[in-house]
Coordinates of C-alpha atoms and ligand atoms in Angstrom, one line a residue:
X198 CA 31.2 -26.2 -32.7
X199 CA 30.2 -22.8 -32.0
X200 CA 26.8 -22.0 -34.3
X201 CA 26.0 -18.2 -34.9
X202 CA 22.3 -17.1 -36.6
X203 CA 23.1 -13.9 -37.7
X204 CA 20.4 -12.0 -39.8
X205 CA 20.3 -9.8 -42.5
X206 CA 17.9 -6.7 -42.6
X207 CA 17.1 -5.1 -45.4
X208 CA 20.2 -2.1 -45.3
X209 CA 22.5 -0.7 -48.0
X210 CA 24.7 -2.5 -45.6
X211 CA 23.5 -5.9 -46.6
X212 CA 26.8 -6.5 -48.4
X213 CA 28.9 -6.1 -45.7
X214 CA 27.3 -9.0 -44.1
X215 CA 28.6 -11.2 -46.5
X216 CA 32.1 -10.5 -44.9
X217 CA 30.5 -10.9 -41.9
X218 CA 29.4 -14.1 -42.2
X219 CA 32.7 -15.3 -44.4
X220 CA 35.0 -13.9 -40.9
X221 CA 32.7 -16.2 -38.6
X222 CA 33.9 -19.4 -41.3
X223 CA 37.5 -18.7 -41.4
X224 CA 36.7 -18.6 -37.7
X225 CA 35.5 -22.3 -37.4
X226 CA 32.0 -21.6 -36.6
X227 CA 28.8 -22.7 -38.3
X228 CA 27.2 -19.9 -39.8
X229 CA 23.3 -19.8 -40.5
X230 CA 21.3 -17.0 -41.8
X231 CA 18.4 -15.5 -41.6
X232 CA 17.4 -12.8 -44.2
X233 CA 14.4 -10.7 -43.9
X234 CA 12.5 -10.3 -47.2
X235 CA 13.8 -6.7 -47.7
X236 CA 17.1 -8.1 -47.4
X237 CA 16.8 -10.7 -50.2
X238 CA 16.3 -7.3 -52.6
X239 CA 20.0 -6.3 -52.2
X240 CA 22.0 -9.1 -52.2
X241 CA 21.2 -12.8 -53.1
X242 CA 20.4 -15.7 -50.5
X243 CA 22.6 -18.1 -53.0
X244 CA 25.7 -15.7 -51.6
X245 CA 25.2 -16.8 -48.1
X246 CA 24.5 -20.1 -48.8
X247 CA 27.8 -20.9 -50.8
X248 CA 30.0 -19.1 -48.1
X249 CA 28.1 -21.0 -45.0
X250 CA 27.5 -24.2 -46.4
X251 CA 23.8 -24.1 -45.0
X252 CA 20.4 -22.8 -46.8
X253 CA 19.3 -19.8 -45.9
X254 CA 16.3 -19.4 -44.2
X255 CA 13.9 -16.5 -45.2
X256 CA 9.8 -17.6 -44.8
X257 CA 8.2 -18.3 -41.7
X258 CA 6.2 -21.1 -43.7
X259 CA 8.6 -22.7 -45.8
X260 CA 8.8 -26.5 -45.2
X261 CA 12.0 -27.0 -44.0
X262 CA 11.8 -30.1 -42.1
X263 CA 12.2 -28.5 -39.1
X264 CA 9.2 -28.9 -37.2
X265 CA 9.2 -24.8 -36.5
X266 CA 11.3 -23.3 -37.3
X267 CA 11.7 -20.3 -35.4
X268 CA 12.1 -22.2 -32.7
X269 CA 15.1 -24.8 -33.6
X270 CA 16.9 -21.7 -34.8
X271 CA 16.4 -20.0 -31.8
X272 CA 17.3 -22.8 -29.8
X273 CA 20.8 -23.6 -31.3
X274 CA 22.5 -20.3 -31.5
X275 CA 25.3 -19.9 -29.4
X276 CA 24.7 -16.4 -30.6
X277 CA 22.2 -14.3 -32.4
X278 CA 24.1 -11.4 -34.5
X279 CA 21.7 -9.1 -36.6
X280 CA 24.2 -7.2 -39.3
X281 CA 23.1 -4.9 -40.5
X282 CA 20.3 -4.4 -38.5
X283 CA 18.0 -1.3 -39.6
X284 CA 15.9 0.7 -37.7
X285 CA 12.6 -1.3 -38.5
X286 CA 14.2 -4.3 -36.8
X287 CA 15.1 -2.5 -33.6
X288 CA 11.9 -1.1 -33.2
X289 CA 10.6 -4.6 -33.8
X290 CA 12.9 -6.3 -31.4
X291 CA 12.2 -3.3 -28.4
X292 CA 8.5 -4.3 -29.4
X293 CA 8.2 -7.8 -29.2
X294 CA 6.9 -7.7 -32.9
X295 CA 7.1 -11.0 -34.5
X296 CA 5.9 -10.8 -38.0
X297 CA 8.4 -12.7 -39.9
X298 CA 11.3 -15.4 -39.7
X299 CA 13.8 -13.5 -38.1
X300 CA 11.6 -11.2 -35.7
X301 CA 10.0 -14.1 -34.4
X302 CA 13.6 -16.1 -34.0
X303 CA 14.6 -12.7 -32.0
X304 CA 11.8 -12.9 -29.8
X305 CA 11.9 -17.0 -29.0
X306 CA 16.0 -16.9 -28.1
X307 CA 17.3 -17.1 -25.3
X308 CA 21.1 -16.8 -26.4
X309 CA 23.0 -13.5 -26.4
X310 CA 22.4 -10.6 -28.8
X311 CA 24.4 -8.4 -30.8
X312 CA 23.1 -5.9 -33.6
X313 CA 25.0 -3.8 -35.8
X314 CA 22.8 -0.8 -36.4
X315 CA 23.1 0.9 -40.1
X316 CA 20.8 3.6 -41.0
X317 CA 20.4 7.0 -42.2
X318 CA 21.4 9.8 -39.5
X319 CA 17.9 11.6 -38.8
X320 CA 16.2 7.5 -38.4
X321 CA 19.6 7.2 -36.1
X322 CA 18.9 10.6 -34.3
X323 CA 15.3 10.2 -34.2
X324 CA 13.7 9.7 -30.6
X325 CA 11.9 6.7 -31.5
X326 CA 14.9 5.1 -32.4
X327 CA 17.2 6.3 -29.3
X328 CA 14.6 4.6 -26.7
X329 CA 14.4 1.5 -28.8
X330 CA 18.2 1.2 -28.5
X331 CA 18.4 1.8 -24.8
X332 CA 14.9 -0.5 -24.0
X333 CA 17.1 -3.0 -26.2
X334 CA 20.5 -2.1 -24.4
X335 CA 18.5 -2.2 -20.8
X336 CA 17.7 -5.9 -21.9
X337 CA 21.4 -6.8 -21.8
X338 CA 21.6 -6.7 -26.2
X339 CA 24.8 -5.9 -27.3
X340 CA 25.3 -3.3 -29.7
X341 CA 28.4 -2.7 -31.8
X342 CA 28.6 0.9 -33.5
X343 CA 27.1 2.4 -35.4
X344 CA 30.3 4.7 -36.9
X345 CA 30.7 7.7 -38.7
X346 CA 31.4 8.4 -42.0
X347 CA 29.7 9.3 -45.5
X348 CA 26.1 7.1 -45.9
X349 CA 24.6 5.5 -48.4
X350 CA 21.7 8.3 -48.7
X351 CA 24.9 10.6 -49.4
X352 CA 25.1 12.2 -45.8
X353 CA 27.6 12.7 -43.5
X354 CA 27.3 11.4 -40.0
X355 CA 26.8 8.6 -37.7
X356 CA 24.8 5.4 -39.2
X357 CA 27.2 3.3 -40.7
X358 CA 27.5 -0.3 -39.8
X359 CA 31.0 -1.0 -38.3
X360 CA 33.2 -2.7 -40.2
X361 CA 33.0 -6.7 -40.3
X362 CA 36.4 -7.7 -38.6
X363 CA 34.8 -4.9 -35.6
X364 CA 31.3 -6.8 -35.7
X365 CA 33.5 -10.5 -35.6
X366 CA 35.6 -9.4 -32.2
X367 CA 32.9 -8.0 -30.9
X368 CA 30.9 -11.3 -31.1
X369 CA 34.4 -12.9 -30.1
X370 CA 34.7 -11.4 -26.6
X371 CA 30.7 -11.5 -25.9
X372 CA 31.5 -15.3 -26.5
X373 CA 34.4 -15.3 -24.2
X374 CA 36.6 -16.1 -26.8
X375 CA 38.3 -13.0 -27.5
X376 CA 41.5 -11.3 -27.3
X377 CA 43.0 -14.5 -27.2
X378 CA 46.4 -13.4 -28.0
X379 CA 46.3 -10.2 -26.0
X380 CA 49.1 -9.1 -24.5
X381 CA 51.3 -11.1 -26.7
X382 CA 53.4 -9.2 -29.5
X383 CA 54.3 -11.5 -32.2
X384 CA 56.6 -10.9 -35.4
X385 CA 55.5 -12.3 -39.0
X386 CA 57.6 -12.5 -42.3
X387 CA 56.0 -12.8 -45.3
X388 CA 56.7 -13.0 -49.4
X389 CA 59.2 -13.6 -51.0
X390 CA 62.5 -11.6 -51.3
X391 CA 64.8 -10.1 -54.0
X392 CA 68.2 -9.9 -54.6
X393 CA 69.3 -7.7 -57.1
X394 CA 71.6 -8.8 -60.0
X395 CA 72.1 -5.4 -61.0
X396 CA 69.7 -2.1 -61.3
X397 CA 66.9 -3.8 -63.1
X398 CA 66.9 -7.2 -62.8
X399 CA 66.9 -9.5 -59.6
X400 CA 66.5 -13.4 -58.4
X401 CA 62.8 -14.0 -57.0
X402 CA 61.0 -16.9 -55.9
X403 CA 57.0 -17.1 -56.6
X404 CA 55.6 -16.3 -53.2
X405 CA 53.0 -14.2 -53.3
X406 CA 52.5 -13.0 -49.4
X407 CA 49.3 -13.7 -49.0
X408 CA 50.0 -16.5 -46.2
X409 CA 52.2 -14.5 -44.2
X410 CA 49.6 -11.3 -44.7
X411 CA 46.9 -13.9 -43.1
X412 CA 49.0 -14.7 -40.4
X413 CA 49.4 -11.0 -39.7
X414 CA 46.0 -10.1 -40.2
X415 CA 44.5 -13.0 -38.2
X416 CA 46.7 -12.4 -35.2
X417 CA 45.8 -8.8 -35.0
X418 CA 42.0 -10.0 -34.7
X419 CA 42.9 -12.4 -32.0
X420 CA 44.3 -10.0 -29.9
X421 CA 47.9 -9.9 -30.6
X422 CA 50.3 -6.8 -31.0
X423 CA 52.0 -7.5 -34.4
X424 CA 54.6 -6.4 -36.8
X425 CA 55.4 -7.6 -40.6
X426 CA 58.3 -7.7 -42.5
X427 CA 57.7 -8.1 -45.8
X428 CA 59.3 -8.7 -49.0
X429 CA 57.7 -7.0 -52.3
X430 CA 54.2 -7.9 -52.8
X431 CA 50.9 -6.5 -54.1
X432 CA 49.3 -7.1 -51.3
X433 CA 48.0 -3.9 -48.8
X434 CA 49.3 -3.4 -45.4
X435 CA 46.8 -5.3 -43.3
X436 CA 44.8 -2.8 -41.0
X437 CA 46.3 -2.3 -37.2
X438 CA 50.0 -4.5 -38.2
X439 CA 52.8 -2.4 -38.0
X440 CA 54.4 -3.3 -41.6
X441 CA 57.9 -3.4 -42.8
X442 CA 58.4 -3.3 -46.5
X443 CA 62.4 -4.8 -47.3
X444 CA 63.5 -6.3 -50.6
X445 CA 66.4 -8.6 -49.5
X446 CA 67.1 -11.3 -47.9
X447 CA 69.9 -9.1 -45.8
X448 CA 67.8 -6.1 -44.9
X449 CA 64.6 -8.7 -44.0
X450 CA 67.7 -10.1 -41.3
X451 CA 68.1 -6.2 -40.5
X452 CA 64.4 -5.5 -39.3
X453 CA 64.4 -9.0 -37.7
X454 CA 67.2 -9.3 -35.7
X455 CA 66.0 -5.9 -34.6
X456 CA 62.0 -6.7 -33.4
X457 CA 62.5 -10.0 -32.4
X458 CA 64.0 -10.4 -28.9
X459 CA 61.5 -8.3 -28.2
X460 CA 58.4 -10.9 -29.4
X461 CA 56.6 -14.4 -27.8
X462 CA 56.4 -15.7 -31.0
X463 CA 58.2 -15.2 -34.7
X464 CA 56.5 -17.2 -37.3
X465 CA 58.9 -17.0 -40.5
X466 CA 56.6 -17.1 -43.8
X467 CA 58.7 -15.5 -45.6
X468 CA 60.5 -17.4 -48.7
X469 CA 64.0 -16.2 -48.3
X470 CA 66.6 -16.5 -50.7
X471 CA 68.9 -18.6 -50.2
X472 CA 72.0 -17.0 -52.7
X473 CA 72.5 -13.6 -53.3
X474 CA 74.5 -12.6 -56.4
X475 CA 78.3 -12.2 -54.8
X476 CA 78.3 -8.6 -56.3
X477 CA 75.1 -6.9 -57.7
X478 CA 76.9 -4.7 -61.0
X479 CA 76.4 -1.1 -61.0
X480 CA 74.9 -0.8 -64.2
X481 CA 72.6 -2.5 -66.4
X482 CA 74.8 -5.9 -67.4
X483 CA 74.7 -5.5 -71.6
X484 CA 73.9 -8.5 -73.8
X485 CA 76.7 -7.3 -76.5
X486 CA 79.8 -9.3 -76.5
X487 CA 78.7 -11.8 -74.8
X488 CA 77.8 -15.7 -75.8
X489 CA 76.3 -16.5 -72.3
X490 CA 76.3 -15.3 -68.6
X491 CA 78.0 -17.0 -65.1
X492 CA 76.4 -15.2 -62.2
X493 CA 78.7 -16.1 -58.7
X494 CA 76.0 -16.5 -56.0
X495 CA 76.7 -16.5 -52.5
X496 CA 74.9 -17.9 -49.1
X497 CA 72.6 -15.6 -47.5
X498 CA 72.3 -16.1 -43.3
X499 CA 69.7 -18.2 -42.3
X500 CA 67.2 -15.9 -40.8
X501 CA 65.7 -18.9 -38.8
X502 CA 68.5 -20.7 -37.6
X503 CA 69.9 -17.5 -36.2
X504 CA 67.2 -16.6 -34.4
X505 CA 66.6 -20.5 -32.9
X506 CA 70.5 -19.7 -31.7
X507 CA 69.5 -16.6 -29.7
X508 CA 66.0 -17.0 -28.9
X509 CA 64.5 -15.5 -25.2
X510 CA 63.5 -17.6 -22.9
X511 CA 60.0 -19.1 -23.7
X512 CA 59.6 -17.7 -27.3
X513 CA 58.4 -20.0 -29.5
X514 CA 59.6 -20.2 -33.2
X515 CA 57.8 -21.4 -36.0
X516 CA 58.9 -22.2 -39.5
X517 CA 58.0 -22.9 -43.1
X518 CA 59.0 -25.5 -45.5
X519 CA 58.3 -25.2 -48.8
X520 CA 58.4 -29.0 -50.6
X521 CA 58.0 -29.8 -53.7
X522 CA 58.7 -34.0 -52.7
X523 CA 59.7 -36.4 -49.3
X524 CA 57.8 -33.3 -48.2
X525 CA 58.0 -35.6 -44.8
X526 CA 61.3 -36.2 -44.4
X527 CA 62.3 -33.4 -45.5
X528 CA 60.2 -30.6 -43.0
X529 CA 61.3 -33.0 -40.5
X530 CA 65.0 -32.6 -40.8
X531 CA 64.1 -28.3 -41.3
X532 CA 62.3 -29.0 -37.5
X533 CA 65.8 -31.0 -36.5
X534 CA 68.1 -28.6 -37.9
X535 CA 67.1 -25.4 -37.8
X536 CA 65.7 -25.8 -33.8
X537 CA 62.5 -24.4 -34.4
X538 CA 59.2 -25.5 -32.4
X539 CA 56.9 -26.2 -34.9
X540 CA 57.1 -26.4 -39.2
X541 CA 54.6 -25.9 -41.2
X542 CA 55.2 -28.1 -44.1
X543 CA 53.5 -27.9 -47.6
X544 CA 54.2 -29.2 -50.9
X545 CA 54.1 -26.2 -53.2
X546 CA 53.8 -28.8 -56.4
X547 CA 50.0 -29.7 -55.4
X548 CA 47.7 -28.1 -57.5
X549 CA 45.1 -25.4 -56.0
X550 CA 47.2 -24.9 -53.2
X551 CA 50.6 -23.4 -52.0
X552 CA 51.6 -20.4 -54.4
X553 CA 49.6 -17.8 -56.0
X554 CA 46.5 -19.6 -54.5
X555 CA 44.0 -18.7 -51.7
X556 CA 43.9 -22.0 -49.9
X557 CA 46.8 -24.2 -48.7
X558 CA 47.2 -27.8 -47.7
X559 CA 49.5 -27.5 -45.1
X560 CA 51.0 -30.6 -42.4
X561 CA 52.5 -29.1 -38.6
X562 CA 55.2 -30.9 -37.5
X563 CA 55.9 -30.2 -33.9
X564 CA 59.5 -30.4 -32.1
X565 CA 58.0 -33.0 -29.5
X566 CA 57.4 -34.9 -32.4
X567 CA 53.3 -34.8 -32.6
X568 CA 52.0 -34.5 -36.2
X569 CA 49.2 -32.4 -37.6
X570 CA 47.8 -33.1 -41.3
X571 CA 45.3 -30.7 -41.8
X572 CA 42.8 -30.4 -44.9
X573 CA 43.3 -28.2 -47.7
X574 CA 41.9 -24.8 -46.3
X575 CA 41.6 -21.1 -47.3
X576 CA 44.9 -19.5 -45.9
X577 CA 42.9 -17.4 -43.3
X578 CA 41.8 -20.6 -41.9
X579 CA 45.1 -22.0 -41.9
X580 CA 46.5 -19.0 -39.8
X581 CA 44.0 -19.5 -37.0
X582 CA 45.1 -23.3 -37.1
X583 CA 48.8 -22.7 -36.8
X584 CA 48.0 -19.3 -33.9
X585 CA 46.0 -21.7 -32.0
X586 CA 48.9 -24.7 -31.9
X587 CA 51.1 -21.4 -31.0
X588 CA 49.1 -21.0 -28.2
X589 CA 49.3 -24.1 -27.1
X590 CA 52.7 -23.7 -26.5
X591 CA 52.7 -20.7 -25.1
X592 CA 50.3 -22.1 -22.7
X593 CA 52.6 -24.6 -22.0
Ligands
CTP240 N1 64.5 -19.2 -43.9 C1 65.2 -18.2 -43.3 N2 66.3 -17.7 -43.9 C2 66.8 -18.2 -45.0 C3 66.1 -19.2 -45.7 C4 65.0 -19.7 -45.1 O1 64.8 -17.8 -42.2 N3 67.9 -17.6 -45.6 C5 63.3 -19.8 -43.3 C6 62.0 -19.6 -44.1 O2 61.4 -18.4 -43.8 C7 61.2 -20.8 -43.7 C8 62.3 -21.9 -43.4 O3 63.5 -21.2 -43.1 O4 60.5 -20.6 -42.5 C9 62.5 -22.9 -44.4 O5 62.7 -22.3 -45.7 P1 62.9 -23.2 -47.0 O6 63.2 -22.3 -48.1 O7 61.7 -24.1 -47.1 O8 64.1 -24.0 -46.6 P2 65.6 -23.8 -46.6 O9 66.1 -23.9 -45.2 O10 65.9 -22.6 -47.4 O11 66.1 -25.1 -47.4 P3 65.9 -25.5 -49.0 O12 65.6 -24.2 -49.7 O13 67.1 -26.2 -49.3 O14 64.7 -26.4 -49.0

C-alpha cells in the first residue's frame, strides 16, 4: 500500500486538508500526518486521526516508539504532501531549517514533494517568498497552485490553496498513477426514477443517488470523460460530469440510448422502474366517490438488457442488483440474463448500508464467473473498486 505523510501548516486553509487527507482514504492509501504546532490551533489532531486511522504526530520529542521519528516518517513515504503549506514553511524547507517535527521530516526525505501554497497575496507576491518557491521548484518539489479567489484576510487575489480533489490528482500523476481512465468516456445512471400517476403524485423507489454520483465523481478524478443521467435527487451536479437530470424511466432510455454507443463503459446505477402507470390522468385523481383505487401498470424497457443487445465492440457493461434475499442466486441470474459483464450485487435489507446510507456492502459478480465479496465500505470507495475491475476489462 501506497503511504502519503502529508502535513499540515498552520493556514486558514487547515480545513481543507481534512478533505485532503479523507480523498487519499477513499483512495486506498495510508494516510499519516504531521501537524505543525500552529496547525493544531485551527483544527483538531483527533479530526485526522479518526479519518486516517493513525495518530497524528505533532512533537519532535514525543515517545512514540519509534526510535526517531523524523526519520521512520521520512523513510516510508511514498510521498511527502504539505497542504496547506504557508509561507513560513517554504522558507523553512528552501532553508534547510529543521526546528520542528515536520521541518525536520522535510529535510531527512528522500521521497517526492508536493506543497500546496495558501497565503495572503503581498506574503505570495513578496520576493522572499518568490525565490523560496523557485530554490524549492529548482530542487525538483512539486507545487500545485496556489489559485485565485477571495482570501481569508478578505482580499482578492492569488493565495488560495487549490482545491483538494486538484491537490489528490496532482499527487496521483507525480505517483504515476494518474489519469488512469483518460481517454476513456464512460456513461453513469444514477437514482432512482418517477413515473407519474397523475400531476402530483408518482411511483418512486428509495434510491438516493448518492452511489451513482460517486461513480461519476470518482471516474472524473481518474481521468475519465463522463456523463450522468440522473433521476430526481438532492444531490449537486458533481464538478467536471456532464449531467443529465430525467424523471422517468422512458426519458432516462431517451438520454441513454443516445450517449451510449458512443462510451467504453456504461455502469447502470440507476434504480429504474420497472411499471409505469398505463396512463398518467390529466388531472389531479379526486378521493370523492370512490371506496378504493386500481392503478393498471405497465412494463417499462429494460434499459440494461437493451443496451447488452446493441452494445460496440469492446464496451463493457456493468449492472446493479438491488436484493433484499438469495441475494446470490439472484444477481447471478441478472449477470445470465441481462448479458452484462459484471453485477454489482447488494442486499438493500442490511442495516447501515445500501439506501439512504453513505457506505455499501457490495459483492461483484463477473460474467467469467470470478466472484468479489468486498467489505462494507464508504460508497466513494466502492466506486474506485468497481472502476478498477472496469479496467481490468478494458485492459483485457
Ligand atoms: N435496469 C434497467 N432498466 C430497467 C430496470 C432495471 O436498466 N427497466 C437495470 C438497473 O439499473 C440495474 C439492473 O438493471 O443495473 C438491475 O436492476 P434491478 O431493479 O435490481 O433488477 P430488475 O431487472 O429490475 O429485476 P427485479 O426488480 O425483479 O429484481
Amino acid at each position: 500500500m501506497n503511504i502519503i505523510i502529508l502535513g499540515v501548516t498552520g493556514g486558514i486553509a487547515a480545513y481543507k486538508a481534512v478533505d485532503v487527507a479523507r480523498q487519499f482514504i477513499l483512495l486506498g492509501f495510508e494516510v499519516k500526518v504531521i501537524m505543525t504546532e500552529h496547525a493544531t490551533r485551527l483544527v483538531g489532531p483527533a479530526t485526522f486521526r479518526a479519518i486516517t486511522g493513525n495518530p497524528v504526530a505533532i512533537d519532535n520529542f514525543a515517545d512514540t516508539g519509534a526510535p526517531i521519528q523524523h526519520i521512520s516518517l521520512a523513510r516510508e513515504a511514498d510521498l511527502v504532501v504539505v497542504a496547506p503549506a504557508t509561507a513560513n514553511v517554504l522558507a523553512k524547507m528552501a532553508h534547510g531549517l529543521a526546528d520542528d517535527l515536520l521541518s525536520t521530516t522535510l529535510l531527512a526525505t528522500r521521497s517526492p514533494l508536493l506543497v500546496a501554497p495558501a497565503m495572503n497575496l503581498e506574503m505570495w507576491r513578496h520576493p522572499a517568498t518568490r525565490s523560496n518557491l523557485e530554490k524549492l521548484r529548482e530542487r525538483g518539489v512539486f507545487v500545485v497552485g496556489p489559485e485565485s479567489g477571495s482570501l481569508a484576510c478578505g482580499e482578492e487575489g492569488e493565495g488560495r490553496m487549490s482545491e483538494p480533489a486538484r491537490v489528490v490528482d496532482t499527487a496521483l500523476e507525480i505517483l504515476g498513477m494518474g489519469g488512469s481512465l483518460a481517454g476513456r468516456r464512460v456513461l453513469v445512471t444514477a437514482g432512482g426514477t418517477r413515473e407519474p400517476i397523475d400531476p402530483v403524485r408518482y411511483i418512486g423507489n428509495r434510491s438516493s443517488g448518492r452511489m451513482g454520483y460517486a461513480l461519476a465523481a470518482t471516474a472524473k478524478r481518474m481521468g475519465a470523460d463522463v456523463d450522468l443521467v440522473s433521476g430526481p435527487t438532492s444531490l449537486e451536479d458533481p464538478g467536471g460530469v456532464e449531467t443529465i437530470r430525467v424523471e422517468t424511466a422512458a426519458e432516462m432510455w431517451e438520454e441513454v440510448k443516445a450517449i451510449a454507443p458512443a462510451c467504453d463503459v456504461v455502469v447502470m446505477a440507476a434504480a429504474v422502474a420497472d411499471f409505469t402507470p398505463a396512463r398518467a390522468n390529466a388531472e389531479k385523481i379526486k378521493k370523492e366517490g370512490r371506496s378504493g383505487l386500481t392503478l393498471e401498470l405497465e412494463p417499462t424497457r429494460d434499459i440494461l438488457e437493451h443496451l447488452a443487445g446493441s452494445r460496440t465492440p469492446g464496451q463493457v457493461l456493468v449492472g446493479f442488483a438491488a436484493e433484499t434475499g438469495e441475494l446470490m442466486q439472484r444477481a447471478s441470474r441478472k449477470l445470465r440474463e441481462k448479458g452484462v459483464d459484471m453485477i454489482v450485487a447488494n442486499d438493500v435489507s442490511a442495516r447501515g448500508s445500501g439506501f439512504d446510507s453513505d457506505y455499501n456492502k457490495a459483492t461483484l459478480l463477473f460474467a467469467d464467473g470470478r466472484v468479489l465479496d468486498l467489505d462494507r465500505m464508504p460508497k466513494e470507495e466502492l466506486a474506485v473498486r468497481v472502476w478498477q475491475a472496469v479496467l481490468a476489462m478494458l485492459e483485457h
